PDB file of C-alpha atoms in Angstrom:
ATOM      1  CA  MET A   1       0.000   0.000   0.000  1.00 78.00           C
ATOM      2  CA  ALA A   2       2.882   2.322   0.746  1.00 82.00           C
ATOM      3  CA  ARG A   3       4.287   1.890  -2.784  1.00 84.00           C
ATOM      4  CA  VAL A   4       0.879   2.628  -4.308  1.00 84.00           C
ATOM      5  CA  ALA A   5       0.527   5.741  -2.145  1.00 86.00           C
ATOM      6  CA  ARG A   6       3.965   7.018  -3.185  1.00 85.00           C
ATOM      7  CA  ALA A   7       3.325   6.325  -6.859  1.00 82.00           C
ATOM      8  CA  LEU A   8       0.006   8.202  -6.816  1.00 84.00           C
ATOM      9  CA  LYS A   9       1.467  11.084  -4.828  1.00 82.00           C
ATOM     10  CA  ASN A  10       4.413  11.508  -7.214  1.00 82.00           C
ATOM     11  CA  CYS A  11       2.244  11.262 -10.320  1.00 83.00           C
ATOM     12  CA  SER A  12       1.597  14.514 -12.198  1.00 83.00           C
ATOM     13  CA  ALA A  13      -0.712  13.066 -14.870  1.00 85.00           C
ATOM     14  CA  SER A  14      -4.106  14.707 -15.227  1.00 87.00           C
ATOM     15  CA  ILE A  15      -5.905  11.342 -15.068  1.00 91.00           C
ATOM     16  CA  LYS A  16      -4.712   8.742 -12.560  1.00 92.00           C
ATOM     17  CA  CYS A  17      -5.777   5.189 -13.347  1.00 92.00           C
ATOM     18  CA  VAL A  18      -5.384   2.036 -11.267  1.00 94.00           C
ATOM     19  CA  GLY A  19      -5.966  -1.532 -12.414  1.00 95.00           C
ATOM     20  CA  LEU A  20      -7.256  -3.983  -9.790  1.00 96.00           C
ATOM     21  CA  CYS A  21      -6.249  -7.299 -11.330  1.00 95.00           C
ATOM     22  CA  THR A  22      -5.304 -10.831 -10.383  1.00 94.00           C
ATOM     23  CA  THR A  23      -3.732 -13.928 -11.898  1.00 89.00           C
ATOM     24  CA  SER A  24      -3.841 -17.691 -11.557  1.00 83.00           C
ATOM     25  CA  THR A  25      -2.475 -18.914  -8.235  1.00 77.00           C
ATOM     26  CA  ALA A  26      -0.840 -21.955  -9.881  1.00 73.00           C
ATOM     27  CA  GLY A  27       2.869 -22.248  -9.203  1.00 66.00           C
ATOM     28  CA  ASN A  28       2.644 -20.658  -5.741  1.00 69.00           C
ATOM     29  CA  LYS A  29       2.901 -17.161  -7.157  1.00 72.00           C
ATOM     30  CA  THR A  30       3.311 -14.251  -4.767  1.00 77.00           C
ATOM     31  CA  LEU A  31       0.417 -11.846  -5.235  1.00 85.00           C
ATOM     32  CA  ASN A  32      -0.429  -8.385  -3.882  1.00 88.00           C
ATOM     33  CA  TYR A  33       2.201  -6.390  -5.703  1.00 90.00           C
ATOM     34  CA  LEU A  34       2.450  -3.282  -7.853  1.00 87.00           C
ATOM     35  CA  ALA A  35       3.774  -4.308 -11.263  1.00 83.00           C
ATOM     36  CA  HIS A  36       5.169  -0.811 -11.866  1.00 72.00           C
ATOM     37  CA  THR A  37       3.932   2.634 -12.815  1.00 63.00           C
ATOM     38  CA  ARG A  38       3.127   2.615 -16.490  1.00 72.00           C
ATOM     39  CA  ALA A  39       2.791   6.255 -17.505  1.00 69.00           C
ATOM     40  CA  TYR A  40       1.732   6.687 -21.113  1.00 66.00           C
ATOM     41  CA  ASP A  41       2.156  10.448 -21.230  1.00 70.00           C
ATOM     42  CA  ASP A  42       1.318  13.543 -19.148  1.00 76.00           C
ATOM     43  CA  SER A  43      -2.394  13.056 -19.794  1.00 83.00           C
ATOM     44  CA  PHE A  44      -2.705   9.819 -17.812  1.00 87.00           C
ATOM     45  CA  SER A  45      -0.845   7.285 -15.708  1.00 90.00           C
ATOM     46  CA  TYR A  46      -1.681   3.683 -14.974  1.00 92.00           C
ATOM     47  CA  LEU A  47      -0.771   1.529 -11.969  1.00 92.00           C
ATOM     48  CA  HIS A  48      -1.235  -2.218 -12.434  1.00 93.00           C
ATOM     49  CA  LEU A  49      -1.921  -4.062  -9.165  1.00 94.00           C
ATOM     50  CA  VAL A  50      -1.900  -7.871  -9.071  1.00 94.00           C
ATOM     51  CA  LEU A  51      -4.019  -8.820  -6.065  1.00 94.00           C
ATOM     52  CA  ALA A  52      -4.774 -12.023  -4.186  1.00 94.00           C
ATOM     53  CA  SER A  53      -8.410 -11.474  -3.238  1.00 95.00           C
ATOM     54  CA  THR A  54     -11.557  -9.385  -3.485  1.00 96.00           C
ATOM     55  CA  SER A  55     -11.001  -8.040   0.021  1.00 96.00           C
ATOM     56  CA  ASP A  56      -7.532  -6.798  -0.969  1.00 95.00           C
ATOM     57  CA  ALA A  57      -9.057  -4.931  -3.906  1.00 96.00           C
ATOM     58  CA  LEU A  58     -11.747  -3.386  -1.707  1.00 96.00           C
ATOM     59  CA  THR A  59      -9.071  -2.223   0.738  1.00 95.00           C
ATOM     60  CA  VAL A  60      -7.237  -0.464  -2.109  1.00 95.00           C
ATOM     61  CA  ILE A  61     -10.460   1.260  -3.194  1.00 95.00           C
ATOM     62  CA  GLU A  62     -11.224   2.415   0.345  1.00 94.00           C
ATOM     63  CA  GLU A  63      -7.707   3.785   0.724  1.00 94.00           C
ATOM     64  CA  PHE A  64      -7.262   5.547  -2.622  1.00 93.00           C
ATOM     65  CA  ASP A  65     -10.658   6.250  -4.205  1.00 93.00           C
ATOM     66  CA  ALA A  66     -10.354   9.963  -3.402  1.00 92.00           C
ATOM     67  CA  VAL A  67      -7.251  10.333  -5.607  1.00 92.00           C
ATOM     68  CA  VAL A  68      -7.926   7.781  -8.372  1.00 94.00           C
ATOM     69  CA  ASP A  69      -9.806   9.144 -11.383  1.00 93.00           C
ATOM     70  CA  HIS A  70     -10.507   5.882 -13.220  1.00 94.00           C
ATOM     71  CA  TRP A  71     -10.450   2.268 -12.027  1.00 96.00           C
ATOM     72  CA  PHE A  72      -9.887  -0.773 -14.238  1.00 96.00           C
ATOM     73  CA  ILE A  73     -11.367  -4.022 -12.897  1.00 97.00           C
ATOM     74  CA  ASP A  74     -10.242  -7.508 -13.913  1.00 96.00           C
ATOM     75  CA  CYS A  75     -13.337  -9.665 -14.448  1.00 93.00           C
ATOM     76  CA  GLU A  76     -11.690 -12.764 -15.942  1.00 93.00           C
ATOM     77  CA  GLU A  77     -12.246 -15.999 -14.025  1.00 90.00           C
ATOM     78  CA  LYS A  78      -8.803 -17.262 -13.008  1.00 89.00           C
ATOM     79  CA  ASN A  79      -8.583 -16.850  -9.212  1.00 90.00           C
ATOM     80  CA  HIS A  80     -11.547 -18.016  -7.116  1.00 92.00           C
ATOM     81  CA  ALA A  81     -10.666 -15.595  -4.306  1.00 94.00           C
ATOM     82  CA  PHE A  82     -10.963 -12.576  -6.608  1.00 96.00           C
ATOM     83  CA  ASP A  83     -14.405 -11.574  -7.926  1.00 96.00           C
ATOM     84  CA  GLY A  84     -14.356  -8.602 -10.259  1.00 95.00           C
ATOM     85  CA  HIS A  85     -18.149  -8.354 -10.322  1.00 95.00           C
ATOM     86  CA  ILE A  86     -18.301  -7.756  -6.570  1.00 96.00           C
ATOM     87  CA  ILE A  87     -15.631  -5.073  -6.939  1.00 96.00           C
ATOM     88  CA  LYS A  88     -17.621  -3.362  -9.715  1.00 95.00           C
ATOM     89  CA  LYS A  89     -20.705  -3.287  -7.494  1.00 94.00           C
ATOM     90  CA  THR A  90     -18.646  -1.496  -4.855  1.00 92.00           C
ATOM     91  CA  LEU A  91     -17.690   1.090  -7.475  1.00 92.00           C
ATOM     92  CA  ALA A  92     -21.279   1.670  -8.632  1.00 87.00           C
ATOM     93  CA  GLY A  93     -21.680   5.332  -9.516  1.00 84.00           C
ATOM     94  CA  LYS A  94     -17.929   5.847  -9.889  1.00 86.00           C
ATOM     95  CA  THR A  95     -15.784   5.866 -13.010  1.00 87.00           C
ATOM     96  CA  TYR A  96     -14.436   2.440 -13.935  1.00 92.00           C
ATOM     97  CA  SER A  97     -13.899   0.092 -16.891  1.00 93.00           C
ATOM     98  CA  SER A  98     -13.355  -3.643 -17.218  1.00 94.00           C
ATOM     99  CA  ILE A  99      -9.981  -5.024 -18.254  1.00 95.00           C
ATOM    100  CA  GLU A 100      -9.037  -8.528 -19.460  1.00 94.00           C
ATOM    101  CA  PRO A 101      -5.318  -9.198 -18.859  1.00 93.00           C
ATOM    102  CA  ASN A 102      -5.440 -12.742 -20.273  1.00 93.00           C
ATOM    103  CA  ALA A 103      -7.089 -11.513 -23.460  1.00 94.00           C
ATOM    104  CA  LEU A 104      -4.397  -8.843 -23.796  1.00 94.00           C
ATOM    105  CA  THR A 105      -1.760 -11.549 -23.263  1.00 94.00           C
ATOM    106  CA  VAL A 106      -3.197 -13.571 -26.156  1.00 96.00           C
ATOM    107  CA  ASP A 107      -3.226 -10.433 -28.331  1.00 95.00           C
ATOM    108  CA  ALA A 108       0.453  -9.862 -27.542  1.00 94.00           C
ATOM    109  CA  ILE A 109       1.343 -13.488 -28.340  1.00 96.00           C
ATOM    110  CA  MET A 110      -0.509 -13.339 -31.651  1.00 95.00           C
ATOM    111  CA  GLY A 111       1.407 -10.181 -32.547  1.00 91.00           C
ATOM    112  CA  LEU A 112       4.705 -12.009 -32.058  1.00 91.00           C
ATOM    113  CA  VAL A 113       3.509 -15.154 -33.829  1.00 92.00           C
ATOM    114  CA  SER A 114       2.439 -13.131 -36.866  1.00 89.00           C
ATOM    115  CA  GLN A 115       6.027 -11.899 -37.285  1.00 87.00           C
ATOM    116  CA  GLU A 116       7.293 -15.472 -37.717  1.00 82.00           C
ATOM    117  CA  THR A 117       6.720 -16.922 -41.203  1.00 71.00           C
ATOM    118  CA  ASN A 118       5.049 -20.330 -41.634  1.00 70.00           C
ATOM    119  CA  GLN A 119       6.176 -21.647 -38.267  1.00 79.00           C
ATOM    120  CA  SER A 120       4.661 -24.676 -36.541  1.00 90.00           C
ATOM    121  CA  ILE A 121       3.755 -23.938 -32.927  1.00 94.00           C
ATOM    122  CA  LEU A 122       3.777 -25.947 -29.689  1.00 93.00           C
ATOM    123  CA  ILE A 123       1.783 -24.599 -26.718  1.00 94.00           C
ATOM    124  CA  LEU A 124       2.871 -25.868 -23.310  1.00 91.00           C
ATOM    125  CA  GLY A 125      -0.110 -25.775 -20.960  1.00 89.00           C
ATOM    126  CA  THR A 126      -3.878 -26.185 -20.896  1.00 90.00           C
ATOM    127  CA  GLY A 127      -5.050 -23.224 -18.796  1.00 88.00           C
ATOM    128  CA  ASN A 128      -7.110 -20.188 -19.761  1.00 90.00           C
ATOM    129  CA  VAL A 129      -4.365 -18.511 -21.783  1.00 93.00           C
ATOM    130  CA  ALA A 130      -3.443 -21.749 -23.575  1.00 94.00           C
ATOM    131  CA  PHE A 131      -7.058 -22.459 -24.482  1.00 94.00           C
ATOM    132  CA  ALA A 132      -7.792 -18.918 -25.668  1.00 94.00           C
ATOM    133  CA  LEU A 133      -4.549 -18.905 -27.670  1.00 96.00           C
ATOM    134  CA  SER A 134      -5.495 -22.239 -29.284  1.00 96.00           C
ATOM    135  CA  GLN A 135      -8.827 -20.757 -30.348  1.00 96.00           C
ATOM    136  CA  ARG A 136      -7.124 -17.755 -31.947  1.00 96.00           C
ATOM    137  CA  LEU A 137      -4.522 -19.900 -33.712  1.00 95.00           C
ATOM    138  CA  LYS A 138      -7.234 -22.217 -35.040  1.00 94.00           C
ATOM    139  CA  LEU A 139      -9.297 -19.255 -36.242  1.00 94.00           C
ATOM    140  CA  ASN A 140      -6.263 -17.861 -38.064  1.00 93.00           C
ATOM    141  CA  ARG A 141      -5.392 -21.288 -39.519  1.00 91.00           C
ATOM    142  CA  TYR A 142      -2.009 -21.714 -37.856  1.00 92.00           C
ATOM    143  CA  GLU A 143      -0.477 -25.162 -37.513  1.00 90.00           C
ATOM    144  CA  PHE A 144      -0.130 -25.880 -33.789  1.00 93.00           C
ATOM    145  CA  ASN A 145      -0.006 -28.590 -31.147  1.00 92.00           C
ATOM    146  CA  TRP A 146      -0.436 -28.455 -27.388  1.00 91.00           C
ATOM    147  CA  PHE A 147       1.075 -30.375 -24.499  1.00 86.00           C
ATOM    148  CA  GLY A 148      -0.275 -30.620 -20.941  1.00 82.00           C
ATOM    149  CA  ALA A 149       1.195 -32.048 -17.774  1.00 69.00           C
ATOM    150  CA  ARG A 150      -0.145 -35.574 -17.278  1.00 63.00           C
ATOM    151  CA  CYS A 151       0.284 -35.226 -13.503  1.00 58.00           C
ATOM    152  CA  HIS A 152      -2.035 -32.214 -13.409  1.00 59.00           C
ATOM    153  CA  ILE A 153      -5.443 -33.155 -14.858  1.00 62.00           C
ATOM    154  CA  THR A 154      -7.905 -30.264 -14.568  1.00 67.00           C
ATOM    155  CA  SER A 155     -11.188 -29.163 -16.112  1.00 71.00           C
ATOM    156  CA  SER A 156      -9.219 -26.902 -18.452  1.00 74.00           C
ATOM    157  CA  SER A 157      -7.023 -29.784 -19.673  1.00 77.00           C
ATOM    158  CA  GLN A 158     -10.150 -31.864 -20.278  1.00 84.00           C
ATOM    159  CA  LEU A 159     -11.581 -28.959 -22.268  1.00 89.00           C
ATOM    160  CA  MET A 160      -8.426 -28.839 -24.417  1.00 90.00           C
ATOM    161  CA  ASN A 161      -8.765 -32.585 -24.990  1.00 88.00           C
ATOM    162  CA  ASN A 162     -12.390 -32.193 -26.029  1.00 91.00           C
ATOM    163  CA  VAL A 163     -12.013 -29.160 -28.291  1.00 92.00           C
ATOM    164  CA  PHE A 164      -8.556 -29.734 -29.783  1.00 93.00           C
ATOM    165  CA  PRO A 165      -7.990 -33.522 -29.734  1.00 90.00           C
ATOM    166  CA  ASP A 166      -6.190 -33.573 -33.076  1.00 89.00           C
ATOM    167  CA  GLN A 167      -3.691 -30.957 -31.900  1.00 90.00           C
ATOM    168  CA  LYS A 168      -2.535 -32.862 -28.815  1.00 88.00           C
ATOM    169  CA  PHE A 169       1.241 -33.460 -28.829  1.00 83.00           C
ATOM    170  CA  LEU A 170       2.010 -37.111 -28.128  1.00 72.00           C
ATOM    171  CA  LYS A 171       5.752 -36.923 -27.440  1.00 66.00           C
ATOM    172  CA  ASP A 172       6.728 -37.810 -30.990  1.00 61.00           C
ATOM    173  CA  ARG A 173      10.444 -37.060 -30.773  1.00 59.00           C
ATOM    174  CA  SER A 174      10.618 -36.575 -34.534  1.00 71.00           C
ATOM    175  CA  MET A 175       8.427 -33.472 -34.254  1.00 79.00           C
ATOM    176  CA  HIS A 176      10.178 -30.154 -33.736  1.00 85.00           C
ATOM    177  CA  PHE A 177       8.580 -26.725 -33.723  1.00 91.00           C
ATOM    178  CA  GLY A 178       9.472 -23.258 -34.911  1.00 92.00           C
ATOM    179  CA  ILE A 179       7.788 -21.606 -31.918  1.00 93.00           C
ATOM    180  CA  VAL A 180       7.316 -23.023 -28.407  1.00 92.00           C
ATOM    181  CA  ILE A 181       5.058 -21.020 -26.074  1.00 93.00           C
ATOM    182  CA  ASN A 182       5.156 -21.898 -22.369  1.00 91.00           C
ATOM    183  CA  THR A 183       2.167 -21.032 -20.188  1.00 91.00           C
ATOM    184  CA  ILE A 184       2.904 -23.576 -17.394  1.00 85.00           C
ATOM    185  CA  PRO A 185       4.214 -22.031 -14.146  1.00 80.00           C
ATOM    186  CA  PHE A 186       4.429 -24.947 -11.749  1.00 69.00           C
ATOM    187  CA  PHE A 187       6.779 -27.725 -12.879  1.00 62.00           C
ATOM    188  CA  ASN A 188       9.852 -28.348 -15.005  1.00 63.00           C
ATOM    189  CA  ILE A 189       8.874 -29.012 -18.595  1.00 65.00           C
ATOM    190  CA  GLY A 190      12.385 -28.737 -19.996  1.00 63.00           C
ATOM    191  CA  TYR A 191      12.077 -31.979 -21.949  1.00 68.00           C
ATOM    192  CA  ALA A 192       9.014 -30.629 -23.795  1.00 69.00           C
ATOM    193  CA  ALA A 193      10.694 -27.276 -24.369  1.00 71.00           C
ATOM    194  CA  LYS A 194      13.480 -29.086 -26.212  1.00 73.00           C
ATOM    195  CA  GLN A 195      11.062 -29.900 -29.036  1.00 81.00           C
ATOM    196  CA  ILE A 196      12.040 -26.538 -30.496  1.00 86.00           C
ATOM    197  CA  ARG A 197      14.163 -26.251 -33.639  1.00 87.00           C
ATOM    198  CA  ALA A 198      17.652 -24.774 -33.426  1.00 86.00           C
ATOM    199  CA  ASP A 199      16.473 -21.657 -35.276  1.00 88.00           C
ATOM    200  CA  GLY A 200      13.208 -21.466 -33.356  1.00 89.00           C
ATOM    201  CA  LEU A 201      11.693 -18.983 -30.916  1.00 91.00           C
ATOM    202  CA  PHE A 202      10.897 -19.848 -27.281  1.00 91.00           C
ATOM    203  CA  LEU A 203       8.273 -17.564 -25.719  1.00 92.00           C
ATOM    204  CA  GLU A 204       7.953 -17.593 -21.915  1.00 90.00           C
ATOM    205  CA  VAL A 205       4.439 -16.535 -20.864  1.00 91.00           C
ATOM    206  CA  SER A 206       4.013 -18.133 -17.419  1.00 85.00           C
ATOM    207  CA  GLY A 207       5.421 -15.168 -15.476  1.00 77.00           C
ATOM    208  CA  THR A 208       7.645 -17.440 -13.391  1.00 76.00           C
ATOM    209  CA  THR A 209      11.316 -18.417 -13.278  1.00 72.00           C
ATOM    210  CA  GLN A 210      12.138 -21.471 -15.407  1.00 74.00           C
ATOM    211  CA  SER A 211      15.534 -23.061 -14.726  1.00 75.00           C
ATOM    212  CA  TYR A 212      15.649 -24.977 -17.982  1.00 76.00           C
ATOM    213  CA  LEU A 213      15.832 -21.757 -19.984  1.00 78.00           C
ATOM    214  CA  LYS A 214      19.574 -21.475 -19.395  1.00 78.00           C
ATOM    215  CA  ASP A 215      20.104 -24.686 -21.371  1.00 77.00           C
ATOM    216  CA  LEU A 216      18.024 -23.676 -24.386  1.00 79.00           C
ATOM    217  CA  GLU A 217      20.309 -22.282 -27.060  1.00 83.00           C
ATOM    218  CA  VAL A 218      17.615 -20.634 -29.156  1.00 86.00           C
ATOM    219  CA  ARG A 219      15.999 -17.209 -29.374  1.00 89.00           C
ATOM    220  CA  LYS A 220      14.209 -16.650 -26.061  1.00 89.00           C
ATOM    221  CA  LEU A 221      11.672 -13.968 -25.171  1.00 89.00           C
ATOM    222  CA  ARG A 222       9.746 -13.273 -21.980  1.00 90.00           C
ATOM    223  CA  LEU A 223       6.368 -11.846 -22.972  1.00 91.00           C
ATOM    224  CA  ASP A 224       5.836  -8.186 -22.096  1.00 89.00           C
ATOM    225  CA  THR A 225       2.243  -6.974 -22.490  1.00 90.00           C
ATOM    226  CA  SER A 226       2.907  -3.405 -21.291  1.00 88.00           C
ATOM    227  CA  SER A 227       2.279  -1.722 -24.638  1.00 88.00           C
ATOM    228  CA  HIS A 228      -0.943  -3.674 -25.230  1.00 89.00           C
ATOM    229  CA  LEU A 229      -2.154  -2.844 -21.728  1.00 91.00           C
ATOM    230  CA  LEU A 230      -1.382   0.864 -22.093  1.00 89.00           C
ATOM    231  CA  ASN A 231      -3.030   1.053 -25.495  1.00 90.00           C
ATOM    232  CA  TYR A 232      -6.131  -0.581 -24.037  1.00 91.00           C
ATOM    233  CA  VAL A 233      -6.208   1.908 -21.149  1.00 91.00           C
ATOM    234  CA  ARG A 234      -5.779   4.846 -23.502  1.00 88.00           C
ATOM    235  CA  CYS A 235      -8.533   3.648 -25.865  1.00 87.00           C
ATOM    236  CA  SER A 236     -10.871   2.963 -22.943  1.00 87.00           C
ATOM    237  CA  LEU A 237     -10.387   6.467 -21.602  1.00 85.00           C
ATOM    238  CA  ASN A 238     -10.962   8.020 -25.020  1.00 79.00           C
ATOM    239  CA  LYS A 239     -14.095   5.961 -25.549  1.00 71.00           C
ATOM    240  CA  HIS A 240     -15.403   6.808 -22.091  1.00 61.00           C
ATOM    241  CA  GLU A 241     -14.883  10.537 -22.614  1.00 55.00           C
ATOM    242  CA  ASP A 242     -15.689  11.012 -26.289  1.00 55.00           C
ATOM    243  CA  TYR A 243     -18.010   8.314 -27.540  1.00 57.00           C
ATOM    244  CA  SER A 244     -21.658   7.976 -26.620  1.00 67.00           C
ATOM    245  CA  PRO A 245     -23.958   6.751 -29.403  1.00 77.00           C
ATOM    246  CA  GLY A 246     -27.220   8.609 -29.724  1.00 85.00           C
ATOM    247  CA  ARG A 247     -29.690  10.459 -31.944  1.00 89.00           C
ATOM    248  CA  SER A 248     -30.757  14.092 -32.210  1.00 88.00           C
ATOM    249  CA  GLU A 249     -31.509  16.898 -34.647  1.00 86.00           C
ATOM    250  CA  PHE A 250     -28.769  19.136 -35.997  1.00 82.00           C
ATOM    251  CA  GLY A 251     -29.857  22.171 -37.991  1.00 80.00           C
ATOM    252  CA  GLY A 252     -33.239  20.546 -38.523  1.00 82.00           C
ATOM    253  CA  ILE A 253     -31.688  17.300 -39.830  1.00 86.00           C
ATOM    254  CA  ALA A 254     -32.222  13.987 -38.024  1.00 90.00           C
ATOM    255  CA  ILE A 255     -28.803  12.505 -37.294  1.00 90.00           C
ATOM    256  CA  CYS A 256     -27.480   9.557 -35.328  1.00 90.00           C
ATOM    257  CA  SER A 257     -24.010   8.330 -34.465  1.00 86.00           C
ATOM    258  CA  GLY A 258     -22.460   5.195 -35.879  1.00 79.00           C
ATOM    259  CA  GLY A 259     -23.368   2.360 -33.544  1.00 80.00           C
ATOM    260  CA  PHE A 260     -26.880   3.708 -32.938  1.00 87.00           C
ATOM    261  CA  ILE A 261     -29.760   2.159 -34.891  1.00 90.00           C
ATOM    262  CA  GLY A 262     -31.550   5.240 -36.154  1.00 88.00           C
ATOM    263  CA  ALA A 263     -34.821   5.729 -37.996  1.00 92.00           C
ATOM    264  CA  PRO A 264     -35.065   5.242 -41.771  1.00 93.00           C
ATOM    265  CA  GLY A 265     -33.536   8.266 -43.508  1.00 91.00           C
ATOM    266  CA  ASP A 266     -31.424   9.408 -40.535  1.00 92.00           C
ATOM    267  CA  LEU A 267     -28.031  10.776 -41.449  1.00 91.00           C
ATOM    268  CA  VAL A 268     -25.408   8.551 -39.796  1.00 92.00           C
ATOM    269  CA  VAL A 269     -22.454  10.655 -38.608  1.00 90.00           C
ATOM    270  CA  ASP A 270     -19.259  10.229 -36.587  1.00 86.00           C
ATOM    271  CA  ASN A 271     -20.561  12.148 -33.539  1.00 85.00           C
ATOM    272  CA  TYR A 272     -24.189  13.133 -33.203  1.00 86.00           C
ATOM    273  CA  ARG A 273     -23.306  15.949 -30.781  1.00 83.00           C
ATOM    274  CA  ASP A 274     -20.735  17.525 -33.088  1.00 83.00           C
ATOM    275  CA  PRO A 275     -20.827  15.877 -36.542  1.00 86.00           C
ATOM    276  CA  LYS A 276     -17.696  16.192 -38.657  1.00 88.00           C
ATOM    277  CA  TYR A 277     -18.152  13.282 -41.070  1.00 89.00           C
ATOM    278  CA  VAL A 278     -21.102  11.577 -42.773  1.00 91.00           C
ATOM    279  CA  ILE A 279     -20.999   7.794 -42.881  1.00 91.00           C
ATOM    280  CA  GLY A 280     -24.272   7.151 -44.706  1.00 91.00           C
ATOM    281  CA  ILE A 281     -28.065   7.146 -44.549  1.00 92.00           C
ATOM    282  CA  SER A 282     -29.735   4.772 -42.086  1.00 92.00           C
ATOM    283  CA  ASP A 283     -32.162   2.101 -43.292  1.00 92.00           C
ATOM    284  CA  GLY A 284     -33.656   1.881 -39.802  1.00 91.00           C
ATOM    285  CA  LEU A 285     -32.612  -1.769 -39.509  1.00 91.00           C
ATOM    286  CA  GLY A 286     -29.023  -1.382 -38.362  1.00 89.00           C
ATOM    287  CA  GLY A 287     -27.619  -1.003 -41.882  1.00 90.00           C
ATOM    288  CA  PHE A 288     -27.388   1.648 -44.573  1.00 92.00           C
ATOM    289  CA  GLU A 289     -29.829   2.722 -47.215  1.00 92.00           C
ATOM    290  CA  LYS A 290     -26.811   4.399 -48.797  1.00 91.00           C
ATOM    291  CA  ARG A 291     -23.127   4.739 -47.841  1.00 92.00           C
ATOM    292  CA  ILE A 292     -21.673   8.217 -48.283  1.00 89.00           C
ATOM    293  CA  ASN A 293     -18.327   8.729 -46.477  1.00 89.00           C
ATOM    294  CA  LYS A 294     -17.674  12.448 -46.857  1.00 90.00           C
ATOM    295  CA  PRO A 295     -17.196  15.515 -44.620  1.00 90.00           C
ATOM    296  CA  PHE A 296     -20.363  16.844 -42.988  1.00 88.00           C
ATOM    297  CA  ASP A 297     -21.613  20.124 -44.502  1.00 83.00           C
ATOM    298  CA  ILE A 298     -24.798  21.392 -42.865  1.00 75.00           C
ATOM    299  CA  LEU A 299     -25.602  23.704 -45.765  1.00 73.00           C
ATOM    300  CA  GLU A 300     -25.377  20.880 -48.297  1.00 72.00           C
ATOM    301  CA  TRP A 301     -27.743  18.673 -46.346  1.00 71.00           C
ATOM    302  CA  CYS A 302     -30.208  21.473 -45.634  1.00 68.00           C
ATOM    303  CA  GLU A 303     -30.425  22.202 -49.362  1.00 57.00           C
ATOM    304  CA  LEU A 304     -31.080  18.529 -50.158  1.00 56.00           C
ATOM    305  CA  ASP A 305     -33.713  18.352 -47.457  1.00 54.00           C
TER     306      ASP A 305
END
């Protein structure tokens, strides 16, 4: 708490944001820590807290709500002691947004994978990140396999077996992969990690220390999701402040913002409060009677009307 207090006190950003997040407790991870101050620019700062329980999050809110402008609440199901929905109820009437750290992790992995050309992939693990990553890889038609610890059968590993049975890696020593992605934090999987090719990429995602890494003579990266997290925070703040779909009249013309299902004949614009660009004419059914895509000119539309 003292580190959080100092970080908020020393912050000069106009908007101070704090993320109340958690992670899987597998691997005996130490929780209740401040990842570090991630300041995007002078307009906002973001502190990412990784907490052990709901009560810890509520204590942070009670202590710092007077100085925090915007809260970000982790609502992913990965730690039974941490319930983001209860935390959001506590913040009812205050300014907050949801955040999905695991989803951002998968986004970051996919960004790295896309830079590698035609590489076969081995995922080590069967947890939430491994399953979500498998879904994304399948959707994008990547060749991949997965490997789970036989000594650790869980509902998530059974789900991987059910959904991706053909991708299960069966210890075929003749198979070697261009990319190996480790999501397992709790036991030594060095023998599986060695299924990587000599020119391959090993991506460490578990967030824990892995002793076998020193023996792998390949390209090795520890995943850093900082940029994805900051971009998400920035976009969330912009959306919260600037975007609110709606409908009104402007100069006698019925207009609605993109994202709002207007009446037939409504002019669909970028911002119904202050239109700068015309997207099209609404068909009243969620689509367009006509697409236009041109700057908004009130005089032009009044003449046509």
